[in-house]
Each structure stands twice: as C-alpha cells, then as structure tokens.
Coordinates of C-alpha atoms in Angstrom, one line a residue:
Chain A
X1 CA 22.2 -1.2 -5.9
X2 CA 20.4 2.1 -4.9
X3 CA 21.8 5.0 -5.7
X4 CA 22.3 6.9 -2.5
X5 CA 22.1 10.3 -4.1
X6 CA 17.9 9.8 -5.1
X7 CA 15.5 11.3 -2.2
X8 CA 12.4 9.7 -3.2
X9 CA 10.4 12.1 -1.6
X10 CA 11.3 15.2 -3.9
X11 CA 11.2 12.8 -6.7
X12 CA 7.8 12.7 -8.9
X13 CA 5.4 9.9 -7.9
X14 CA 6.2 8.1 -11.3
X15 CA 10.3 7.8 -10.5
X16 CA 9.5 5.7 -7.3
X17 CA 6.7 3.4 -9.3
X18 CA 9.5 3.2 -12.0
X19 CA 12.3 2.4 -9.7
X20 CA 10.6 -0.1 -7.5
X21 CA 9.7 -2.0 -10.8
X22 CA 13.4 -1.4 -12.0
X23 CA 16.0 -4.1 -12.2
X24 CA 17.5 -3.2 -9.2
X25 CA 17.3 -4.6 -5.7
X26 CA 15.9 -0.9 -4.2
X27 CA 13.7 0.7 -3.7
X28 CA 12.5 -2.9 -2.6
X29 CA 9.6 -4.4 -1.0
X30 CA 11.1 -2.9 2.6
X31 CA 10.6 0.9 1.2
X32 CA 7.8 0.0 -0.4
X33 CA 6.0 -1.4 2.9
X34 CA 7.1 1.8 4.8
X35 CA 5.5 3.8 1.6
X36 CA 2.2 2.1 2.1
X37 CA 2.1 2.3 6.0
X38 CA 2.6 5.9 5.2
X39 CA -0.1 6.1 2.8
X40 CA -2.2 4.3 5.6
X41 CA -1.3 6.9 8.2
X42 CA -2.1 9.6 5.4
X43 CA -5.6 8.7 5.5
X44 CA -5.9 8.9 9.1
X45 CA -4.9 12.0 9.1
X46 CA -7.4 13.1 6.3
X47 CA -10.0 11.7 8.6
X48 CA -9.3 13.8 11.3
X49 CA -8.7 16.9 9.3
X50 CA -12.2 16.3 7.9
X51 CA -13.4 16.0 11.5
X52 CA -11.8 18.9 13.7
X53 CA -13.1 22.4 13.3
X54 CA -16.7 21.5 12.5
X55 CA -19.6 22.5 14.9
X56 CA -20.8 19.1 14.5
X57 CA -17.9 17.3 15.5
X58 CA -17.0 19.3 18.7
X59 CA -17.3 16.8 20.9
X60 CA -14.2 14.9 19.2
X61 CA -12.4 18.2 18.8
X62 CA -9.3 17.1 21.6
X63 CA -9.2 13.5 20.3
X64 CA -8.8 14.5 16.9
X65 CA -6.3 16.8 18.0
X66 CA -4.4 14.8 19.4
X67 CA -4.9 11.8 17.3
X68 CA -3.8 13.8 14.5
X69 CA -0.2 14.5 15.7
X70 CA 0.2 10.8 16.4
X71 CA -0.8 10.0 12.7
X72 CA 1.7 12.9 11.2
X73 CA 4.1 11.7 13.6
X74 CA 3.8 7.9 11.8
X75 CA 3.7 9.5 8.5
X76 CA 7.1 11.4 8.7
X77 CA 8.7 8.5 10.5
X78 CA 7.4 5.8 7.8
X79 CA 8.5 8.7 4.9
X80 CA 12.2 8.3 6.6
X81 CA 12.2 4.7 7.0
X82 CA 10.9 4.7 3.1
X83 CA 14.4 6.0 2.1
X84 CA 16.4 4.1 4.9
X85 CA 15.5 0.9 3.6
X86 CA 17.0 1.8 0.2
X87 CA 20.5 2.1 1.5
X88 CA 20.0 -0.3 4.9
X89 CA 21.4 -3.5 2.4
X90 CA 24.2 -1.8 1.0
X91 CA 26.1 -2.5 4.2
X92 CA 25.9 -6.1 3.8
X93 CA 27.0 -5.8 0.1
X94 CA 30.0 -3.8 0.8
X95 CA 31.0 -6.5 4.0
X96 CA 30.4 -9.4 1.3
X97 CA 33.2 -7.6 -1.1
X98 CA 35.4 -7.2 1.8
X99 CA 38.6 -9.4 1.1
X100 CA 38.7 -12.6 2.4
X101 CA 42.7 -14.7 1.8
X102 CA 43.2 -14.7 5.2
X103 CA 42.2 -16.1 8.6
X104 CA 41.9 -12.6 9.8
X105 CA 40.0 -11.0 6.7
X106 CA 37.6 -13.9 7.0
X107 CA 36.7 -13.4 10.4
X108 CA 36.4 -9.1 9.9
X109 CA 34.6 -10.0 6.7
X110 CA 32.3 -12.3 8.4
X111 CA 31.7 -10.0 11.4
X112 CA 30.7 -7.1 9.0
X113 CA 28.3 -9.0 7.2
X114 CA 26.7 -10.0 10.7
X115 CA 26.2 -6.1 11.4
X116 CA 25.3 -5.3 8.2
X117 CA 22.6 -7.9 8.3
X118 CA 21.1 -6.6 11.8
X119 CA 21.4 -3.3 10.2
X120 CA 18.9 -4.7 7.3
X121 CA 16.8 -6.5 9.4
X122 CA 16.0 -3.0 12.1
X123 CA 15.1 -1.2 9.6
X124 CA 12.0 -3.5 8.4
X125 CA 11.1 -4.5 12.0
X126 CA 10.9 -0.3 12.9
X127 CA 8.9 -0.5 9.9
X128 CA 6.7 -2.9 11.5
X129 CA 6.2 -1.0 14.8
X130 CA 5.1 2.0 13.2
X131 CA 2.8 0.5 10.7
X132 CA 0.9 -1.6 14.2
X133 CA 0.8 2.2 15.4
X134 CA -1.1 3.5 12.3
X135 CA -3.6 0.2 12.8
X136 CA -4.1 1.3 16.0
X137 CA -4.6 5.0 15.1
X138 CA -7.1 3.4 12.5
X139 CA -9.2 2.3 14.8
X140 CA -9.7 5.5 16.8
X141 CA -10.6 7.2 13.3
X142 CA -12.9 4.9 12.3
X143 CA -14.7 4.9 16.0
X144 CA -14.6 8.8 16.8
X145 CA -14.0 10.6 13.3
X146 CA -16.5 12.2 10.3
X147 CA -18.8 8.5 9.2
X148 CA -18.6 10.4 5.9
X149 CA -14.6 9.5 5.7
X150 CA -15.1 6.3 7.6
X151 CA -13.7 4.2 4.7
X152 CA -10.2 6.0 4.9
X153 CA -9.9 4.8 8.3
X154 CA -10.6 1.3 7.7
X155 CA -8.3 1.8 4.6
X156 CA -5.8 3.3 6.6
X157 CA -5.8 -0.2 9.0
X158 CA -5.8 -2.4 5.7
X159 CA -2.7 -0.9 4.6
X160 CA -1.1 -0.6 8.2
X161 CA -1.6 -4.0 8.0
X162 CA -0.5 -4.5 4.7
X163 CA 3.1 -2.5 5.8
X164 CA 3.6 -4.9 8.9
X165 CA 3.4 -8.1 6.8
X166 CA 5.3 -6.8 4.5
X167 CA 8.1 -5.9 6.3
X168 CA 7.9 -8.2 8.4
X169 CA 8.7 -10.8 5.2
X170 CA 12.0 -8.8 5.1
X171 CA 12.9 -9.1 8.9
X172 CA 12.5 -12.8 8.3
X173 CA 14.6 -13.1 5.3
X174 CA 17.3 -11.6 7.2
X175 CA 17.0 -13.4 10.0
X176 CA 17.7 -16.6 8.1
X177 CA 21.6 -15.5 7.9
X178 CA 21.8 -13.9 11.4
X179 CA 24.0 -16.0 13.4
X180 CA 23.1 -14.3 16.8
X181 CA 20.7 -16.4 18.6
X182 CA 19.5 -13.8 21.2
X183 CA 18.6 -11.4 18.3
X184 CA 16.8 -14.0 15.8
X185 CA 14.7 -14.7 18.9
X186 CA 13.4 -11.7 19.9
X187 CA 13.4 -9.9 16.6
X188 CA 10.9 -13.1 15.3
X189 CA 9.0 -13.1 18.5
X190 CA 8.6 -9.4 18.7
X191 CA 7.2 -9.5 14.7
X192 CA 4.8 -12.4 15.4
X193 CA 3.1 -10.4 18.2
X194 CA 3.1 -7.4 15.9
X195 CA 1.6 -9.2 13.4
X196 CA -0.8 -10.8 15.1
X197 CA -2.2 -7.2 16.6
X198 CA -2.0 -6.2 13.4
X199 CA -4.3 -8.7 12.0
X200 CA -6.8 -8.6 15.0
X201 CA -7.3 -4.7 14.3
X202 CA -7.4 -5.1 10.4
X203 CA -10.5 -7.0 11.0
X204 CA -11.7 -5.1 13.8
X205 CA -11.6 -1.5 12.2
X206 CA -13.6 -3.5 8.8
X207 CA -16.3 -4.7 11.4
X208 CA -16.5 -0.9 12.7
X209 CA -15.9 0.6 9.3
X210 CA -18.6 -1.8 7.6
X211 CA -21.5 -0.9 10.4
X212 CA -21.1 2.7 9.4
X213 CA -21.6 2.4 5.4
Chain B
X1 CA -12.7 19.2 -3.9
X2 CA -10.0 17.6 -5.7
X3 CA -8.0 20.1 -7.8
X4 CA -8.3 18.2 -11.1
X5 CA -5.0 20.4 -12.5
X6 CA -3.1 18.2 -10.2
X7 CA -1.4 15.1 -11.8
X8 CA -0.3 13.0 -9.4
X9 CA 2.5 10.9 -11.1
X10 CA 4.6 13.8 -12.3
X11 CA 4.4 15.6 -8.7
X12 CA 6.5 14.6 -5.3
X13 CA 5.8 11.5 -4.1
X14 CA 6.0 14.1 -1.1
X15 CA 3.3 15.8 -2.2
X16 CA 0.7 13.1 -3.1
X17 CA 1.3 11.9 0.6
X18 CA 0.4 15.5 2.1
X19 CA -2.4 15.9 -0.1
X20 CA -3.6 12.4 1.0
X21 CA -3.4 14.0 4.5
X22 CA -5.2 16.9 3.8
X23 CA -8.5 18.4 4.6
X24 CA -9.8 17.5 0.7
X25 CA -11.4 14.1 0.5
X26 CA -9.5 13.8 -2.9
X27 CA -6.9 12.2 -3.3
X28 CA -8.8 9.7 -0.4
X29 CA -9.0 6.0 -0.1
X30 CA -10.0 5.1 -3.4
X31 CA -6.4 6.4 -4.8
X32 CA -4.3 5.4 -2.4
X33 CA -5.6 1.9 -2.9
X34 CA -4.9 2.3 -6.8
X35 CA -1.2 3.3 -5.4
X36 CA -0.9 0.7 -3.4
X37 CA -2.0 -1.9 -6.2
X38 CA 0.3 -0.2 -8.6
X39 CA 3.5 -0.4 -5.9
X40 CA 2.2 -4.3 -6.2
X41 CA 2.4 -4.2 -9.6
X42 CA 5.9 -2.7 -9.5
X43 CA 7.5 -5.2 -7.2
X44 CA 6.2 -8.3 -9.4
X45 CA 7.6 -6.5 -12.1
X46 CA 11.2 -6.0 -9.8
X47 CA 10.8 -9.8 -9.9
X48 CA 11.0 -10.4 -13.2
X49 CA 13.9 -7.9 -14.5
X50 CA 16.3 -9.6 -11.5
X51 CA 15.4 -13.2 -13.0
X52 CA 15.3 -12.6 -16.9
X53 CA 18.6 -12.5 -18.5
X54 CA 20.0 -14.1 -16.3
X55 CA 21.7 -17.5 -17.7
X56 CA 20.8 -19.5 -13.9
X57 CA 17.1 -18.8 -14.9
X58 CA 17.4 -19.2 -18.8
X59 CA 14.6 -22.2 -18.2
X60 CA 12.1 -19.4 -17.3
X61 CA 12.9 -16.6 -19.9
X62 CA 9.7 -16.7 -21.9
X63 CA 7.3 -17.1 -18.7
X64 CA 9.4 -14.2 -17.0
X65 CA 8.7 -11.8 -20.3
X66 CA 4.8 -12.9 -20.4
X67 CA 4.8 -11.6 -16.6
X68 CA 6.5 -8.4 -16.6
X69 CA 4.7 -7.4 -19.6
X70 CA 1.4 -8.6 -17.7
X71 CA 2.5 -6.7 -14.5
X72 CA 3.7 -3.4 -16.3
X73 CA -0.1 -3.2 -17.7
X74 CA -1.5 -3.9 -14.6
X75 CA 0.7 -1.3 -13.2
X76 CA -0.4 1.4 -15.8
X77 CA -3.9 1.0 -15.6
X78 CA -3.6 1.3 -12.3
X79 CA -1.2 4.8 -12.4
X80 CA -4.8 5.7 -14.2
X81 CA -6.9 4.9 -11.8
X82 CA -5.2 7.0 -9.0
X83 CA -5.3 9.6 -11.1
X84 CA -9.3 8.8 -12.3
X85 CA -10.3 8.3 -8.5
X86 CA -9.3 11.8 -7.6
X87 CA -12.1 13.2 -9.9
X88 CA -14.3 10.4 -9.9
X89 CA -16.7 11.7 -7.2
X90 CA -16.7 15.2 -8.8
X91 CA -19.9 14.6 -10.6
X92 CA -21.9 13.3 -7.6
X93 CA -21.0 16.6 -5.8
X94 CA -22.0 18.7 -8.7
X95 CA -25.0 16.7 -9.2
X96 CA -25.9 18.0 -5.5
X97 CA -25.5 21.5 -6.5
X98 CA -27.9 21.3 -9.3
X99 CA -31.4 23.4 -8.6
X100 CA -34.4 21.6 -6.8
X101 CA -37.1 23.7 -7.1
X102 CA -39.4 22.2 -9.5
X103 CA -40.3 19.0 -9.9
X104 CA -38.6 18.7 -13.2
X105 CA -35.4 20.2 -11.5
X106 CA -35.9 17.4 -8.5
X107 CA -36.2 14.7 -11.2
X108 CA -33.0 15.9 -13.2
X109 CA -30.5 16.4 -10.2
X110 CA -31.8 12.8 -8.5
X111 CA -31.2 11.5 -12.1
X112 CA -27.7 13.0 -12.4
X113 CA -26.8 12.5 -8.7
X114 CA -27.6 8.4 -9.6
X115 CA -25.2 8.7 -12.7
X116 CA -22.5 10.3 -10.5
X117 CA -22.5 7.2 -8.5
X118 CA -22.5 5.0 -10.7
X119 CA -19.2 6.5 -11.9
X120 CA -18.0 6.9 -8.7
X121 CA -18.6 2.9 -7.6
X122 CA -17.2 2.1 -11.4
X123 CA -13.9 3.3 -10.8
X124 CA -12.7 1.7 -7.5
X125 CA -14.5 -1.6 -8.7
X126 CA -12.3 -1.5 -11.9
X127 CA -9.3 -0.9 -9.4
X128 CA -10.7 -4.2 -7.6
X129 CA -10.2 -5.8 -10.8
X130 CA -6.9 -4.9 -11.4
X131 CA -5.6 -5.3 -8.6
X132 CA -7.1 -8.8 -8.3
X133 CA -4.4 -9.3 -11.4
X134 CA -1.7 -7.8 -9.4
X135 CA -2.4 -10.8 -6.9
X136 CA -2.4 -13.6 -9.5
X137 CA 0.7 -12.5 -11.2
X138 CA 2.8 -12.7 -7.5
X139 CA 1.7 -16.0 -7.6
X140 CA 3.7 -16.7 -10.8
X141 CA 6.6 -14.6 -9.8
X142 CA 7.0 -15.8 -6.3
X143 CA 6.7 -19.7 -7.8
X144 CA 9.3 -19.5 -11.0
X145 CA 11.3 -15.8 -10.3
X146 CA 14.7 -15.0 -8.9
X147 CA 14.6 -16.6 -5.3
X148 CA 16.4 -14.1 -4.2
X149 CA 13.6 -11.7 -4.8
X150 CA 11.0 -13.5 -3.2
X151 CA 10.0 -11.7 -0.2
X152 CA 9.1 -9.1 -3.1
X153 CA 6.8 -11.2 -4.9
X154 CA 5.5 -12.1 -1.8
X155 CA 4.4 -8.4 -0.7
X156 CA 3.0 -8.2 -4.3
X157 CA 0.3 -10.3 -3.2
X158 CA 0.0 -8.7 -0.1
X159 CA -0.5 -5.1 -1.7
X160 CA -2.7 -6.4 -4.4
X161 CA -4.9 -8.1 -1.8
X162 CA -4.9 -4.5 0.0
X163 CA -5.9 -2.6 -2.9
X164 CA -8.7 -4.9 -3.4
X165 CA -10.4 -4.5 -0.1
X166 CA -9.7 -1.1 0.3
X167 CA -11.2 -0.2 -2.9
X168 CA -14.4 -2.6 -2.1
X169 CA -15.2 -0.4 0.4
X170 CA -15.8 2.1 -1.7
X171 CA -17.7 0.5 -3.9
X172 CA -19.6 -0.3 -1.1
X173 CA -20.1 3.1 0.4
X174 CA -21.3 4.0 -3.1
X175 CA -23.4 0.9 -3.7
X176 CA -25.5 2.2 -0.6
X177 CA -26.9 4.9 -2.4
X178 CA -27.3 3.8 -6.2
X179 CA -31.4 2.7 -6.5
X180 CA -30.4 0.6 -9.9
X181 CA -30.9 -2.6 -8.0
X182 CA -29.3 -4.6 -10.9
X183 CA -26.4 -2.5 -11.0
X184 CA -26.2 -2.8 -7.2
X185 CA -26.6 -6.2 -7.0
X186 CA -24.0 -7.1 -10.0
X187 CA -21.5 -5.1 -8.2
X188 CA -21.7 -6.6 -5.0
X189 CA -21.8 -9.9 -6.4
X190 CA -18.5 -9.7 -8.0
X191 CA -17.0 -7.3 -5.4
X192 CA -17.4 -10.7 -3.1
X193 CA -15.8 -12.5 -5.6
X194 CA -12.6 -10.6 -6.2
X195 CA -12.1 -10.6 -2.4
X196 CA -12.5 -14.0 -1.7
X197 CA -10.3 -14.8 -4.5
X198 CA -7.9 -12.1 -3.6
X199 CA -7.7 -13.6 0.2
X200 CA -7.1 -16.9 -0.9
X201 CA -4.1 -15.9 -3.4
X202 CA -2.6 -14.0 -0.3
X203 CA -2.5 -16.8 1.8
X204 CA -1.4 -19.1 -1.1
X205 CA 1.4 -16.5 -1.9
X206 CA 2.8 -15.7 1.2
X207 CA 3.2 -19.8 1.7
X208 CA 5.0 -20.1 -1.0
X209 CA 7.3 -17.3 -0.3
X210 CA 7.9 -18.7 3.5
X211 CA 8.8 -21.9 1.8
X212 CA 11.4 -20.0 -0.1
X213 CA 13.2 -18.1 2.7

C-alpha cells in the first residue's frame, strides 16, 4: 500500500526510485509513467529555454513562448498525476475489505469496488492524454527549436510515447474488471486512438531529429 | 553548464525535473534517459519483490532472487550514469575554450575536443548497454513474476527501450563530430544492434504482458 503522507516531488529522487523498486504496489508503473511523461515535457521546455531570448532565433520567439507555456502546463499536470496514481488504487483495496456477509453488504461492496476501479482507470487514462500532448509539443520543439538541442526534442517524443504505452497498460488491466460496458468501450477506444497517434508522432519526431544531427 | 556540485539522487525529485526543464544543457536528454532506464529497472525489482517470499510463487524463488540482484545492479549503474551524463559534456566545452593562436595551440585544442567528444559519446553508449539489460530482465519478470504485477514488467521493457533510443540519439550527435573513424564505426554498429534487440524485446514483453491481463 502507498503511504499517502509521502509527497514524492519533495522527496529525494533516490527515495522515489527506491520506493518504485520496493515490495509495495505504489509508486508503480502508472506513477512512473507519469514521471517519464513529466521528464519528456521538461526536455521540451529545455529546448524552448535554450532557444528563446536569442537573437539568432528571434523569428520563433513567439512560438517558443507559447510552446514552453504548454510544455510547463503538461509537466505540472503529469507531476500531479505521478502523485495521484500512488493513491488511486487505495479505493479499490478499501472496497475489497468491506463486509460481504449479507446480500446488501455484497451489493454495496461490489458497487464500491466498481467505483474504485473506475478511478484507478481514470488516472492512467488522463496520463495517456497529457503524455500524448507531450509528443505533439516535442514535434514543434524539434521543428522550430535550437537545432543544438534537437536530440532533447526527440527524446521528449520518445518519453511521451513511452508514458502513453505504459499508462495504457494500467488502464487496460483495470478495464478487465469493470462491468460498465459503456465505460470500458469508450476508454478502450480512446487509448487505442491515443497510442496510434503517439506512435506516429514518435516516428515523425525521430525522423526530424535524425535529419538535423 | 551543469553545476558539478549538485548530486541529483539526493535532491528532491522536483529539482531534477526543474533543472531538466531549465535554460542549461544539463541535466539533458542523456541524463534523463539514464533516469528513465533506472525507473524501468526499479519496476523489474518491484515485480521480483512482489513475487519472492510468497508460498504461491515458491517455484520461482531462485529465479526472482537472481533477477532482483541483476535489476538492482542495473538500476545502480543507471543512477550513476544519470549523474555522469550531467558532466560528460564539460570536457568538450572546456576544450573549445582552449587557446587557438599558434599551430601548436590549435593541434592541442583539436585533440582535447576529440577526446572530450569520445567521453561525451561513451557515457550515453554505456546507458544504451545497461538499458538493453533492463529490457532483457523485464522479459524474465513478465514471464515468471507475480501476474498481478505484470503491467509493471511490461512498463519496465517500455522504459528500457525508451532509454536505449534516447541515449542512442546522444551517441549519434557526438559521433557526427568525432574524427576517429574506427571509433565511429564500432559505436554506430553497436548502437544499431542494441536498438534492434531493445525494439524486439519491447514488442515481445508487451505481448507477454497483454496475454496475462
């Protein structure tokens, strides 16, 4: 179980890595995927910050200012999700511990489990959405940013896609137990679309990056 | 330039993310790729730690103990490389600042730049090697580990491959300026081989993971 009192952003990086490796489910793959997406967003911001304010790149100053605003917003959201995912599964665990003696108990427990599972799927689904945005922003950075930092834009897209695919696995494992068919179908369709766009963007941004090395 | 006095493992996670986003080249894509590889290794360790010591999985106790030793070694090495990459480029920068007035100056400066570039390529090349090992270890974790943690094994492979491709970009950008043809050819061949194996492992481990959801 996760210790809800630990706020990972303020803990040493080593603590986050050690806790990810430890004999407890959180932080697990969902939180780590959010962290990887946040690292990708940070690299997009770095490309912007190594481009703007330089005379040589004055013609993309406006685009870089818009881009860094978007990449920092994505990073902030993924940093929140890194934390939220460490507690998202707690509702499911708590629901499984509810009494199941009477029929009414069982119905209430089953409902609570289902509600918990939807929260546990919603968090990695949101990670997928924001990580896809990181891929899109990486493409702008690779195309318009300081070419000396183009590998960082490329790595931004690689990490955005990795975060999408990683978080999508955590959506899928929860969908397997969710009985609300409408929710399952909508979420499954959305992650399939997100994964396809992220994969295409990774390939495209890598091509741009390699062409500028 | 990186501030060599900052040891990122002991700094808050937020500081690492903020510095990756900042207007300075380090920590950049190489260090971040090592961090992502270390996060992947941590997830492999987590799968082991959620498997061993449980009666239900007693038949894989020996394999899990061997596996966690390997994944923790890979994690430790990637944590070192996360730090090493923040200073690897400093030698190149220092060399570019050497005097270039006389022919002897120019020859010495050129040699120092070439030596610095080889160090700056060697560090991400080593990140590629260890991150490939993370992909291999993820396959064992997905195949033999606690199936309730199988998505974490899958994410381990996704992150290992992302770290390989990210660090490979940083090898390639340095190879472009290295004049030692033998070094360039050997390194280029090695990263091509590593990338191919990592891509195959990512696909294979994702298949295993999806089959167990």
